[in-house]
Amino acid sequence: MVTEKLPAMESAGKDGGSGDEMDAKPTRLDRFSIFPKRKKNGQDQQPEASSQYRIVTPTFQYDMDYKKLGKCIIVNNKNFARETGMGVRNGTDKDAGDLQECFRNVGFDVTVYNDLRCDEMEEKLAASENHSDAACFACILLSHGEEGLIYGTDKAMAIKDLTSLFRGDKCQSLVGKPKLFFIQACRGSEFDDGIQTDSGASDDALEMDANPRYKIPVEADFLYAYSTVPGYYSWRNPGKGSWFVQSLCSVLNKHAKDLEILQILTMVNYRVARNYESQSDDPRYSEKKQVPCVVSMLTKELYFGSLGDMGQ
């Protein structure tokens, strides 16, 4: 059985500076220049040097001008049946609490469910209300896992059994809208030993969407943000929470309203990859690294602020 955190494992973030530093050439200092300028007070804010930007019409961005941003369901599995062989996930309650506060601040209607069996996880997700008045949907799974699998308190189930509930052919009210899944779980039993680099010091800073005249792939508009890449362990500190979740909350708290979702998750990747390294008295588990993995089927850019809020 694969566990997310082996006994005697401890993790810690490396201390760094208070601001981000770039190793890019001077001509690439504006690393976000390929993204469109936001709107302020309903007026287009044109860049001073238009040659550095690609101009994107509002229709290339998901329409967030709905009654509410959407629902966020957090499944926080900490305790598992003995027959699963899975240990208690100490530190996950801090993750769940920080995520609840963070996603509420972003604008989501957040519901937390603790210690769900597989059938209960499926039931809670399938029972989510109609999303017609919502701009998007988010689900966060905190549990043990293996590649392609997530654990309920009783056994493992395919992650796709949960995510498929929101496909375009099964959830009409989310057709053409972003469906976001954040998954804190192991995806295997390999360790990432990392490799030494001299590339720089690490820092601690971290419209109608669906036109009925067109078909949309049923798998479109999904985004999966995994805590680690396929085949690898995902690290969690019993006192401080998991590397991935804590980095996600930190970046969202600072940039949720002004950066596009893939920019946000790229910054999360950077933070986890550069600022964390496992520490343990057992050398087998010490000095290990981790990098999250983003799989996107989004078809537009996603900002959590409505189009009218751009630039504010």
PDB file of C-alpha atoms in Angstrom:
ATOM      1  CA  MET A   1       0.000   0.000   0.000  1.00  0.00           C
ATOM      2  CA  VAL A   2       1.234   3.484  -0.766  1.00  0.00           C
ATOM      3  CA  THR A   3       1.036   6.067   1.950  1.00  0.00           C
ATOM      4  CA  GLU A   4       1.355   9.791   1.582  1.00  0.00           C
ATOM      5  CA  LYS A   5       3.619  10.162   4.574  1.00  0.00           C
ATOM      6  CA  LEU A   6       5.829   7.428   6.004  1.00  0.00           C
ATOM      7  CA  PRO A   7       6.627   7.250   9.720  1.00  0.00           C
ATOM      8  CA  ALA A   8       9.646   9.305  10.764  1.00  0.00           C
ATOM      9  CA  MET A   9       9.265  11.565   7.720  1.00  0.00           C
ATOM     10  CA  GLU A  10       9.326  15.251   8.440  1.00  0.00           C
ATOM     11  CA  SER A  11       9.364  18.112   5.984  1.00  0.00           C
ATOM     12  CA  ALA A  12      10.377  21.705   6.237  1.00  0.00           C
ATOM     13  CA  GLY A  13      10.472  24.722   3.972  1.00  0.00           C
ATOM     14  CA  LYS A  14      13.713  26.547   3.366  1.00  0.00           C
ATOM     15  CA  ASP A  15      13.854  30.139   4.500  1.00  0.00           C
ATOM     16  CA  GLY A  16      14.484  32.685   1.814  1.00  0.00           C
ATOM     17  CA  GLY A  17      14.040  36.335   0.862  1.00  0.00           C
ATOM     18  CA  SER A  18      10.836  38.334   0.938  1.00  0.00           C
ATOM     19  CA  GLY A  19      10.531  38.957  -2.806  1.00  0.00           C
ATOM     20  CA  ASP A  20      10.783  37.108  -6.092  1.00  0.00           C
ATOM     21  CA  GLU A  21      13.932  37.468  -8.176  1.00  0.00           C
ATOM     22  CA  MET A  22      14.215  36.714 -11.873  1.00  0.00           C
ATOM     23  CA  ASP A  23      17.164  35.190 -13.733  1.00  0.00           C
ATOM     24  CA  ALA A  24      15.676  36.203 -17.090  1.00  0.00           C
ATOM     25  CA  LYS A  25      17.362  38.434 -19.649  1.00  0.00           C
ATOM     26  CA  PRO A  26      16.500  42.160 -19.429  1.00  0.00           C
ATOM     27  CA  THR A  27      14.197  41.889 -22.454  1.00  0.00           C
ATOM     28  CA  ARG A  28      12.057  39.372 -20.579  1.00  0.00           C
ATOM     29  CA  LEU A  29      11.656  41.105 -17.228  1.00  0.00           C
ATOM     30  CA  ASP A  30       7.930  41.437 -17.767  1.00  0.00           C
ATOM     31  CA  ARG A  31       7.186  37.734 -17.548  1.00  0.00           C
ATOM     32  CA  PHE A  32       3.436  38.295 -17.650  1.00  0.00           C
ATOM     33  CA  SER A  33       3.483  40.454 -20.793  1.00  0.00           C
ATOM     34  CA  ILE A  34       1.879  37.743 -22.932  1.00  0.00           C
ATOM     35  CA  PHE A  35      -1.275  37.956 -20.862  1.00  0.00           C
ATOM     36  CA  PRO A  36      -3.949  40.590 -21.593  1.00  0.00           C
ATOM     37  CA  LYS A  37      -4.233  43.812 -19.627  1.00  0.00           C
ATOM     38  CA  ARG A  38      -7.173  43.807 -17.251  1.00  0.00           C
ATOM     39  CA  LYS A  39     -10.092  46.240 -17.462  1.00  0.00           C
ATOM     40  CA  LYS A  40     -10.733  48.945 -14.921  1.00  0.00           C
ATOM     41  CA  ASN A  41     -14.118  50.583 -14.534  1.00  0.00           C
ATOM     42  CA  GLY A  42     -15.244  48.898 -17.714  1.00  0.00           C
ATOM     43  CA  GLN A  43     -12.570  50.640 -19.829  1.00  0.00           C
ATOM     44  CA  ASP A  44      -9.832  48.935 -21.807  1.00  0.00           C
ATOM     45  CA  GLN A  45      -6.377  49.629 -20.401  1.00  0.00           C
ATOM     46  CA  GLN A  46      -4.098  49.474 -23.440  1.00  0.00           C
ATOM     47  CA  PRO A  47      -0.397  48.716 -22.889  1.00  0.00           C
ATOM     48  CA  GLU A  48       2.078  51.478 -23.544  1.00  0.00           C
ATOM     49  CA  ALA A  49       4.244  49.217 -25.683  1.00  0.00           C
ATOM     50  CA  SER A  50       1.726  47.135 -27.589  1.00  0.00           C
ATOM     51  CA  SER A  51       4.439  45.129 -29.327  1.00  0.00           C
ATOM     52  CA  GLN A  52       5.167  43.389 -26.028  1.00  0.00           C
ATOM     53  CA  TYR A  53       1.595  42.186 -25.534  1.00  0.00           C
ATOM     54  CA  ARG A  54      -0.876  40.039 -27.363  1.00  0.00           C
ATOM     55  CA  ILE A  55      -4.235  41.754 -27.362  1.00  0.00           C
ATOM     56  CA  VAL A  56      -7.008  39.407 -26.328  1.00  0.00           C
ATOM     57  CA  THR A  57     -10.690  40.131 -26.641  1.00  0.00           C
ATOM     58  CA  PRO A  58     -12.850  39.499 -23.556  1.00  0.00           C
ATOM     59  CA  THR A  59     -14.384  36.454 -25.228  1.00  0.00           C
ATOM     60  CA  PHE A  60     -11.048  34.638 -24.827  1.00  0.00           C
ATOM     61  CA  GLN A  61     -11.544  34.785 -21.077  1.00  0.00           C
ATOM     62  CA  TYR A  62     -14.129  32.780 -19.156  1.00  0.00           C
ATOM     63  CA  ASP A  63     -17.166  34.869 -18.318  1.00  0.00           C
ATOM     64  CA  MET A  64     -17.158  35.338 -14.548  1.00  0.00           C
ATOM     65  CA  ASP A  65     -20.096  37.751 -14.477  1.00  0.00           C
ATOM     66  CA  TYR A  66     -22.506  35.413 -12.706  1.00  0.00           C
ATOM     67  CA  LYS A  67     -24.504  35.731  -9.490  1.00  0.00           C
ATOM     68  CA  LYS A  68     -21.784  33.816  -7.651  1.00  0.00           C
ATOM     69  CA  LEU A  69     -18.307  32.521  -8.349  1.00  0.00           C
ATOM     70  CA  GLY A  70     -19.269  28.951  -7.567  1.00  0.00           C
ATOM     71  CA  LYS A  71     -19.084  26.129  -5.083  1.00  0.00           C
ATOM     72  CA  CYS A  72     -15.885  24.625  -3.687  1.00  0.00           C
ATOM     73  CA  ILE A  73     -16.105  21.185  -2.101  1.00  0.00           C
ATOM     74  CA  ILE A  74     -13.227  20.086   0.140  1.00  0.00           C
ATOM     75  CA  VAL A  75     -12.942  16.386   0.989  1.00  0.00           C
ATOM     76  CA  ASN A  76     -10.601  16.019   3.960  1.00  0.00           C
ATOM     77  CA  ASN A  77      -9.818  12.368   4.684  1.00  0.00           C
ATOM     78  CA  LYS A  78      -7.665  11.949   7.787  1.00  0.00           C
ATOM     79  CA  ASN A  79      -8.592   8.617   9.395  1.00  0.00           C
ATOM     80  CA  PHE A  80      -8.817   5.338   7.514  1.00  0.00           C
ATOM     81  CA  ALA A  81     -10.180   1.867   8.177  1.00  0.00           C
ATOM     82  CA  ARG A  82      -7.574  -0.567   9.451  1.00  0.00           C
ATOM     83  CA  GLU A  83      -8.001  -2.887   6.464  1.00  0.00           C
ATOM     84  CA  THR A  84      -6.788  -0.173   4.079  1.00  0.00           C
ATOM     85  CA  GLY A  85      -3.346  -0.188   5.692  1.00  0.00           C
ATOM     86  CA  MET A  86      -3.343   3.622   5.567  1.00  0.00           C
ATOM     87  CA  GLY A  87      -2.095   5.725   8.475  1.00  0.00           C
ATOM     88  CA  VAL A  88      -3.591   8.853   9.992  1.00  0.00           C
ATOM     89  CA  ARG A  89      -2.878  11.932   7.851  1.00  0.00           C
ATOM     90  CA  ASN A  90      -1.688  14.299  10.564  1.00  0.00           C
ATOM     91  CA  GLY A  91      -1.497  17.887   9.325  1.00  0.00           C
ATOM     92  CA  THR A  92      -4.416  17.573   6.904  1.00  0.00           C
ATOM     93  CA  ASP A  93      -6.773  19.516   9.208  1.00  0.00           C
ATOM     94  CA  LYS A  94      -4.498  22.558   8.903  1.00  0.00           C
ATOM     95  CA  ASP A  95      -4.580  22.169   5.124  1.00  0.00           C
ATOM     96  CA  ALA A  96      -8.379  21.940   5.121  1.00  0.00           C
ATOM     97  CA  GLY A  97      -8.773  24.973   7.387  1.00  0.00           C
ATOM     98  CA  ASP A  98      -6.373  27.110   5.367  1.00  0.00           C
ATOM     99  CA  LEU A  99      -8.023  26.067   2.102  1.00  0.00           C
ATOM    100  CA  GLN A 100     -11.471  26.856   3.448  1.00  0.00           C
ATOM    101  CA  GLU A 101     -10.421  30.365   4.436  1.00  0.00           C
ATOM    102  CA  CYS A 102      -8.444  30.930   1.240  1.00  0.00           C
ATOM    103  CA  PHE A 103     -11.141  29.842  -1.197  1.00  0.00           C
ATOM    104  CA  ARG A 104     -13.801  31.775   0.720  1.00  0.00           C
ATOM    105  CA  ASN A 105     -11.669  34.880   0.370  1.00  0.00           C
ATOM    106  CA  VAL A 106     -11.400  34.233  -3.363  1.00  0.00           C
ATOM    107  CA  GLY A 107     -15.209  34.172  -3.495  1.00  0.00           C
ATOM    108  CA  PHE A 108     -16.208  30.513  -3.451  1.00  0.00           C
ATOM    109  CA  ASP A 109     -19.014  29.023  -1.380  1.00  0.00           C
ATOM    110  CA  VAL A 110     -16.943  26.425   0.510  1.00  0.00           C
ATOM    111  CA  THR A 111     -18.164  23.186   2.082  1.00  0.00           C
ATOM    112  CA  VAL A 112     -15.803  20.824   3.951  1.00  0.00           C
ATOM    113  CA  TYR A 113     -16.517  17.112   4.369  1.00  0.00           C
ATOM    114  CA  ASN A 114     -14.356  15.052   6.730  1.00  0.00           C
ATOM    115  CA  ASP A 115     -13.537  11.329   6.550  1.00  0.00           C
ATOM    116  CA  LEU A 116     -15.780  10.156   3.703  1.00  0.00           C
ATOM    117  CA  ARG A 117     -16.047   6.635   2.333  1.00  0.00           C
ATOM    118  CA  CYS A 118     -15.783   6.244  -1.436  1.00  0.00           C
ATOM    119  CA  ASP A 119     -19.548   6.040  -1.883  1.00  0.00           C
ATOM    120  CA  GLU A 120     -19.970   9.146   0.278  1.00  0.00           C
ATOM    121  CA  MET A 121     -17.435  11.102  -1.776  1.00  0.00           C
ATOM    122  CA  GLU A 122     -19.310  10.235  -4.947  1.00  0.00           C
ATOM    123  CA  GLU A 123     -22.648  11.039  -3.316  1.00  0.00           C
ATOM    124  CA  LYS A 124     -21.558  14.467  -2.042  1.00  0.00           C
ATOM    125  CA  LEU A 125     -20.149  15.498  -5.404  1.00  0.00           C
ATOM    126  CA  ALA A 126     -23.072  14.146  -7.402  1.00  0.00           C
ATOM    127  CA  ALA A 127     -25.502  15.972  -5.118  1.00  0.00           C
ATOM    128  CA  SER A 128     -23.994  19.399  -5.734  1.00  0.00           C
ATOM    129  CA  GLU A 129     -26.745  21.781  -6.687  1.00  0.00           C
ATOM    130  CA  ASN A 130     -27.458  23.248 -10.087  1.00  0.00           C
ATOM    131  CA  HIS A 131     -24.601  25.505 -11.202  1.00  0.00           C
ATOM    132  CA  SER A 132     -26.563  27.713 -13.596  1.00  0.00           C
ATOM    133  CA  ASP A 133     -25.948  30.878 -11.576  1.00  0.00           C
ATOM    134  CA  ALA A 134     -22.254  30.048 -10.917  1.00  0.00           C
ATOM    135  CA  ALA A 135     -19.194  30.922 -12.982  1.00  0.00           C
ATOM    136  CA  CYS A 136     -17.202  27.789 -12.158  1.00  0.00           C
ATOM    137  CA  PHE A 137     -16.760  24.841  -9.794  1.00  0.00           C
ATOM    138  CA  ALA A 138     -13.846  23.706  -7.612  1.00  0.00           C
ATOM    139  CA  CYS A 139     -13.156  20.468  -5.755  1.00  0.00           C
ATOM    140  CA  ILE A 140     -10.223  19.750  -3.436  1.00  0.00           C
ATOM    141  CA  LEU A 141      -9.321  16.188  -2.472  1.00  0.00           C
ATOM    142  CA  LEU A 142      -7.042  15.647   0.540  1.00  0.00           C
ATOM    143  CA  SER A 143      -6.258  11.990   1.090  1.00  0.00           C
ATOM    144  CA  HIS A 144      -3.908   9.087   0.521  1.00  0.00           C
ATOM    145  CA  GLY A 145      -3.523   8.048  -3.095  1.00  0.00           C
ATOM    146  CA  GLU A 146      -1.860   6.056  -5.821  1.00  0.00           C
ATOM    147  CA  GLU A 147      -1.540   6.854  -9.517  1.00  0.00           C
ATOM    148  CA  GLY A 148      -5.071   7.486 -10.770  1.00  0.00           C
ATOM    149  CA  LEU A 149      -6.585   6.604  -7.402  1.00  0.00           C
ATOM    150  CA  ILE A 150      -7.804   8.496  -4.346  1.00  0.00           C
ATOM    151  CA  TYR A 151      -8.626   6.870  -1.007  1.00  0.00           C
ATOM    152  CA  GLY A 152     -11.916   7.086   0.809  1.00  0.00           C
ATOM    153  CA  THR A 153     -11.756   6.031   4.431  1.00  0.00           C
ATOM    154  CA  ASP A 154     -12.700   2.488   3.360  1.00  0.00           C
ATOM    155  CA  LYS A 155     -10.806   1.838   0.106  1.00  0.00           C
ATOM    156  CA  ALA A 156      -9.389   3.422  -3.035  1.00  0.00           C
ATOM    157  CA  MET A 157     -11.388   4.571  -6.051  1.00  0.00           C
ATOM    158  CA  ALA A 158     -10.545   6.018  -9.437  1.00  0.00           C
ATOM    159  CA  ILE A 159     -10.223   9.802  -9.413  1.00  0.00           C
ATOM    160  CA  LYS A 160     -11.964   9.801 -12.783  1.00  0.00           C
ATOM    161  CA  ASP A 161     -15.074   8.309 -11.168  1.00  0.00           C
ATOM    162  CA  LEU A 162     -15.401  11.598  -9.276  1.00  0.00           C
ATOM    163  CA  THR A 163     -14.319  14.056 -11.938  1.00  0.00           C
ATOM    164  CA  SER A 164     -16.487  12.456 -14.633  1.00  0.00           C
ATOM    165  CA  LEU A 165     -19.582  13.535 -12.698  1.00  0.00           C
ATOM    166  CA  PHE A 166     -18.922  17.036 -14.048  1.00  0.00           C
ATOM    167  CA  ARG A 167     -18.355  16.201 -17.708  1.00  0.00           C
ATOM    168  CA  GLY A 168     -20.348  18.162 -20.217  1.00  0.00           C
ATOM    169  CA  ASP A 169     -22.663  15.243 -20.940  1.00  0.00           C
ATOM    170  CA  LYS A 170     -23.475  14.756 -17.240  1.00  0.00           C
ATOM    171  CA  CYS A 171     -23.593  18.265 -15.783  1.00  0.00           C
ATOM    172  CA  GLN A 172     -25.249  20.621 -18.246  1.00  0.00           C
ATOM    173  CA  SER A 173     -25.123  23.625 -15.910  1.00  0.00           C
ATOM    174  CA  LEU A 174     -21.295  23.580 -16.038  1.00  0.00           C
ATOM    175  CA  VAL A 175     -20.922  23.195 -19.808  1.00  0.00           C
ATOM    176  CA  GLY A 176     -18.382  25.742 -21.041  1.00  0.00           C
ATOM    177  CA  LYS A 177     -17.407  26.711 -17.482  1.00  0.00           C
ATOM    178  CA  PRO A 178     -14.105  25.903 -15.710  1.00  0.00           C
ATOM    179  CA  LYS A 179     -14.090  22.860 -13.446  1.00  0.00           C
ATOM    180  CA  LEU A 180     -11.076  22.873 -11.122  1.00  0.00           C
ATOM    181  CA  PHE A 181      -9.727  19.896  -9.181  1.00  0.00           C
ATOM    182  CA  PHE A 182      -6.889  20.220  -6.669  1.00  0.00           C
ATOM    183  CA  ILE A 183      -5.546  16.871  -5.468  1.00  0.00           C
ATOM    184  CA  GLN A 184      -3.230  16.471  -2.481  1.00  0.00           C
ATOM    185  CA  ALA A 185      -2.282  12.787  -2.526  1.00  0.00           C
ATOM    186  CA  CYS A 186       0.550  10.457  -3.444  1.00  0.00           C
ATOM    187  CA  ARG A 187       0.729   9.181  -7.022  1.00  0.00           C
ATOM    188  CA  GLY A 188       3.244   6.398  -6.442  1.00  0.00           C
ATOM    189  CA  SER A 189       6.129   5.335  -4.214  1.00  0.00           C
ATOM    190  CA  GLU A 190       9.126   6.955  -5.884  1.00  0.00           C
ATOM    191  CA  PHE A 191      11.288   9.634  -4.265  1.00  0.00           C
ATOM    192  CA  ASP A 192      12.655  12.678  -6.061  1.00  0.00           C
ATOM    193  CA  ASP A 193      16.256  13.130  -4.914  1.00  0.00           C
ATOM    194  CA  GLY A 194      16.558  16.460  -6.700  1.00  0.00           C
ATOM    195  CA  ILE A 195      19.637  17.775  -8.477  1.00  0.00           C
ATOM    196  CA  GLN A 196      21.978  20.562  -7.507  1.00  0.00           C
ATOM    197  CA  THR A 197      21.690  23.768  -9.512  1.00  0.00           C
ATOM    198  CA  ASP A 198      23.498  27.092  -9.614  1.00  0.00           C
ATOM    199  CA  SER A 199      20.764  28.921 -11.536  1.00  0.00           C
ATOM    200  CA  GLY A 200      19.857  31.157  -8.622  1.00  0.00           C
ATOM    201  CA  ALA A 201      18.980  31.227  -4.952  1.00  0.00           C
ATOM    202  CA  SER A 202      15.554  30.041  -3.835  1.00  0.00           C
ATOM    203  CA  ASP A 203      13.028  32.542  -2.510  1.00  0.00           C
ATOM    204  CA  ASP A 204      10.280  32.138   0.060  1.00  0.00           C
ATOM    205  CA  ALA A 205       8.047  34.776  -1.620  1.00  0.00           C
ATOM    206  CA  LEU A 206       6.305  33.456  -2.884  1.00  0.00           C
ATOM    207  CA  GLU A 207     -20.449  36.284 -22.824  1.00  0.00           C
ATOM    208  CA  MET A 208     -22.280  33.024 -22.901  1.00  0.00           C
ATOM    209  CA  ASP A 209     -19.673  30.375 -22.361  1.00  0.00           C
ATOM    210  CA  ALA A 210     -21.419  27.679 -24.367  1.00  0.00           C
ATOM    211  CA  ASN A 211     -22.925  28.649 -27.690  1.00  0.00           C
ATOM    212  CA  PRO A 212     -25.665  26.094 -28.494  1.00  0.00           C
ATOM    213  CA  ARG A 213     -24.700  26.203 -32.180  1.00  0.00           C
ATOM    214  CA  TYR A 214     -21.376  24.505 -31.443  1.00  0.00           C
ATOM    215  CA  LYS A 215     -20.351  21.251 -29.876  1.00  0.00           C
ATOM    216  CA  ILE A 216     -17.964  21.264 -26.936  1.00  0.00           C
ATOM    217  CA  PRO A 217     -15.869  18.204 -26.002  1.00  0.00           C
ATOM    218  CA  VAL A 218     -17.229  16.601 -22.838  1.00  0.00           C
ATOM    219  CA  GLU A 219     -13.728  16.637 -21.325  1.00  0.00           C
ATOM    220  CA  ALA A 220     -13.172  20.343 -22.087  1.00  0.00           C
ATOM    221  CA  ASP A 221     -12.781  23.065 -19.456  1.00  0.00           C
ATOM    222  CA  PHE A 222     -11.275  20.822 -16.773  1.00  0.00           C
ATOM    223  CA  LEU A 223      -8.110  21.647 -14.854  1.00  0.00           C
ATOM    224  CA  TYR A 224      -6.320  19.180 -12.563  1.00  0.00           C
ATOM    225  CA  ALA A 225      -3.671  20.470 -10.161  1.00  0.00           C
ATOM    226  CA  TYR A 226      -1.887  17.511  -8.572  1.00  0.00           C
ATOM    227  CA  SER A 227       0.453  17.902  -5.613  1.00  0.00           C
ATOM    228  CA  THR A 228       3.091  15.752  -7.345  1.00  0.00           C
ATOM    229  CA  VAL A 229       3.951  14.162 -10.679  1.00  0.00           C
ATOM    230  CA  PRO A 230       2.903  10.599 -11.606  1.00  0.00           C
ATOM    231  CA  GLY A 231       4.733   7.882  -9.696  1.00  0.00           C
ATOM    232  CA  TYR A 232       5.964   9.992  -6.780  1.00  0.00           C
ATOM    233  CA  TYR A 233       5.285  10.569  -3.116  1.00  0.00           C
ATOM    234  CA  SER A 234       3.597  13.764  -1.955  1.00  0.00           C
ATOM    235  CA  TRP A 235       4.975  15.321   1.216  1.00  0.00           C
ATOM    236  CA  ARG A 236       3.065  16.627   4.226  1.00  0.00           C
ATOM    237  CA  ASN A 237       4.322  18.075   7.506  1.00  0.00           C
ATOM    238  CA  PRO A 238       2.292  16.980  10.571  1.00  0.00           C
ATOM    239  CA  GLY A 239       2.447  20.465  12.068  1.00  0.00           C
ATOM    240  CA  LYS A 240       2.612  22.789   9.078  1.00  0.00           C
ATOM    241  CA  GLY A 241       0.500  20.973   6.488  1.00  0.00           C
ATOM    242  CA  SER A 242       1.408  19.785   2.999  1.00  0.00           C
ATOM    243  CA  TRP A 243       3.915  21.557   0.781  1.00  0.00           C
ATOM    244  CA  PHE A 244       1.479  21.830  -2.120  1.00  0.00           C
ATOM    245  CA  VAL A 245      -1.561  23.086  -0.210  1.00  0.00           C
ATOM    246  CA  GLN A 246       0.366  25.633   1.824  1.00  0.00           C
ATOM    247  CA  SER A 247       2.027  26.987  -1.327  1.00  0.00           C
ATOM    248  CA  LEU A 248      -1.315  27.096  -3.154  1.00  0.00           C
ATOM    249  CA  CYS A 249      -2.938  29.070  -0.340  1.00  0.00           C
ATOM    250  CA  SER A 250       0.014  31.457  -0.126  1.00  0.00           C
ATOM    251  CA  VAL A 251      -0.038  32.288  -3.849  1.00  0.00           C
ATOM    252  CA  LEU A 252      -3.841  32.524  -4.037  1.00  0.00           C
ATOM    253  CA  ASN A 253      -3.982  34.844  -1.034  1.00  0.00           C
ATOM    254  CA  LYS A 254      -1.632  37.217  -2.819  1.00  0.00           C
ATOM    255  CA  HIS A 255      -2.554  36.875  -6.496  1.00  0.00           C
ATOM    256  CA  ALA A 256      -6.051  35.360  -6.853  1.00  0.00           C
ATOM    257  CA  LYS A 257      -7.585  38.563  -8.200  1.00  0.00           C
ATOM    258  CA  ASP A 258      -4.858  39.697 -10.584  1.00  0.00           C
ATOM    259  CA  LEU A 259      -3.204  36.613 -12.136  1.00  0.00           C
ATOM    260  CA  GLU A 260      -4.551  33.984 -14.503  1.00  0.00           C
ATOM    261  CA  ILE A 261      -4.977  30.493 -13.034  1.00  0.00           C
ATOM    262  CA  LEU A 262      -2.036  28.937 -14.927  1.00  0.00           C
ATOM    263  CA  GLN A 263       0.207  31.779 -13.815  1.00  0.00           C
ATOM    264  CA  ILE A 264      -0.884  31.100 -10.252  1.00  0.00           C
ATOM    265  CA  LEU A 265      -0.201  27.383 -10.505  1.00  0.00           C
ATOM    266  CA  THR A 266       3.160  27.939 -12.174  1.00  0.00           C
ATOM    267  CA  MET A 267       4.144  30.069  -9.180  1.00  0.00           C
ATOM    268  CA  VAL A 268       2.956  27.245  -6.906  1.00  0.00           C
ATOM    269  CA  ASN A 269       5.144  24.796  -8.847  1.00  0.00           C
ATOM    270  CA  TYR A 270       8.116  27.105  -8.395  1.00  0.00           C
ATOM    271  CA  ARG A 271       7.504  27.562  -4.687  1.00  0.00           C
ATOM    272  CA  VAL A 272       7.205  23.829  -3.950  1.00  0.00           C
ATOM    273  CA  ALA A 273      10.149  22.879  -6.170  1.00  0.00           C
ATOM    274  CA  ARG A 274      12.539  25.499  -4.836  1.00  0.00           C
ATOM    275  CA  ASN A 275      11.584  26.114  -1.218  1.00  0.00           C
ATOM    276  CA  TYR A 276      10.962  22.654   0.233  1.00  0.00           C
ATOM    277  CA  GLU A 277      13.103  19.648   1.043  1.00  0.00           C
ATOM    278  CA  SER A 278      12.309  16.716   3.344  1.00  0.00           C
ATOM    279  CA  GLN A 279      14.151  16.281   6.625  1.00  0.00           C
ATOM    280  CA  SER A 280      14.316  12.995   8.518  1.00  0.00           C
ATOM    281  CA  ASP A 281      16.595  11.114  10.878  1.00  0.00           C
ATOM    282  CA  ASP A 282      16.322   8.236   8.395  1.00  0.00           C
ATOM    283  CA  PRO A 283      18.575   9.094   5.421  1.00  0.00           C
ATOM    284  CA  ARG A 284      16.261   7.147   3.093  1.00  0.00           C
ATOM    285  CA  TYR A 285      13.617   9.816   3.541  1.00  0.00           C
ATOM    286  CA  SER A 286      15.789  12.893   3.926  1.00  0.00           C
ATOM    287  CA  GLU A 287      16.630  15.615   1.386  1.00  0.00           C
ATOM    288  CA  LYS A 288      13.853  14.639  -1.024  1.00  0.00           C
ATOM    289  CA  LYS A 289      12.145  17.068  -3.372  1.00  0.00           C
ATOM    290  CA  GLN A 290       8.720  17.458  -4.986  1.00  0.00           C
ATOM    291  CA  VAL A 291       7.117  19.340  -7.858  1.00  0.00           C
ATOM    292  CA  PRO A 292       3.368  19.645  -8.495  1.00  0.00           C
ATOM    293  CA  CYS A 293       1.784  18.769 -11.825  1.00  0.00           C
ATOM    294  CA  VAL A 294      -0.856  20.740 -13.718  1.00  0.00           C
ATOM    295  CA  VAL A 295      -3.023  19.163 -16.402  1.00  0.00           C
ATOM    296  CA  SER A 296      -5.206  21.697 -18.190  1.00  0.00           C
ATOM    297  CA  MET A 297      -8.060  21.257 -20.616  1.00  0.00           C
ATOM    298  CA  LEU A 298      -9.169  24.838 -20.123  1.00  0.00           C
ATOM    299  CA  THR A 299     -10.157  26.542 -23.361  1.00  0.00           C
ATOM    300  CA  LYS A 300      -9.960  30.147 -22.159  1.00  0.00           C
ATOM    301  CA  GLU A 301      -8.012  32.180 -19.640  1.00  0.00           C
ATOM    302  CA  LEU A 302      -9.435  32.085 -16.130  1.00  0.00           C
ATOM    303  CA  TYR A 303      -9.383  35.080 -13.792  1.00  0.00           C
ATOM    304  CA  PHE A 304     -11.354  34.844 -10.561  1.00  0.00           C
ATOM    305  CA  GLY A 305     -12.470  38.468 -10.871  1.00  0.00           C
ATOM    306  CA  SER A 306     -15.307  39.349 -13.271  1.00  0.00           C
ATOM    307  CA  LEU A 307     -14.437  41.170 -16.478  1.00  0.00           C
ATOM    308  CA  GLY A 308     -15.698  44.405 -14.957  1.00  0.00           C
ATOM    309  CA  ASP A 309     -13.311  44.002 -12.010  1.00  0.00           C
ATOM    310  CA  MET A 310     -10.166  43.788 -14.135  1.00  0.00           C
ATOM    311  CA  GLY A 311      -7.338  45.958 -12.976  1.00  0.00           C
ATOM    312  CA  GLN A 312      -8.835  46.626  -9.557  1.00  0.00           C
TER     313      GLN A 312
END
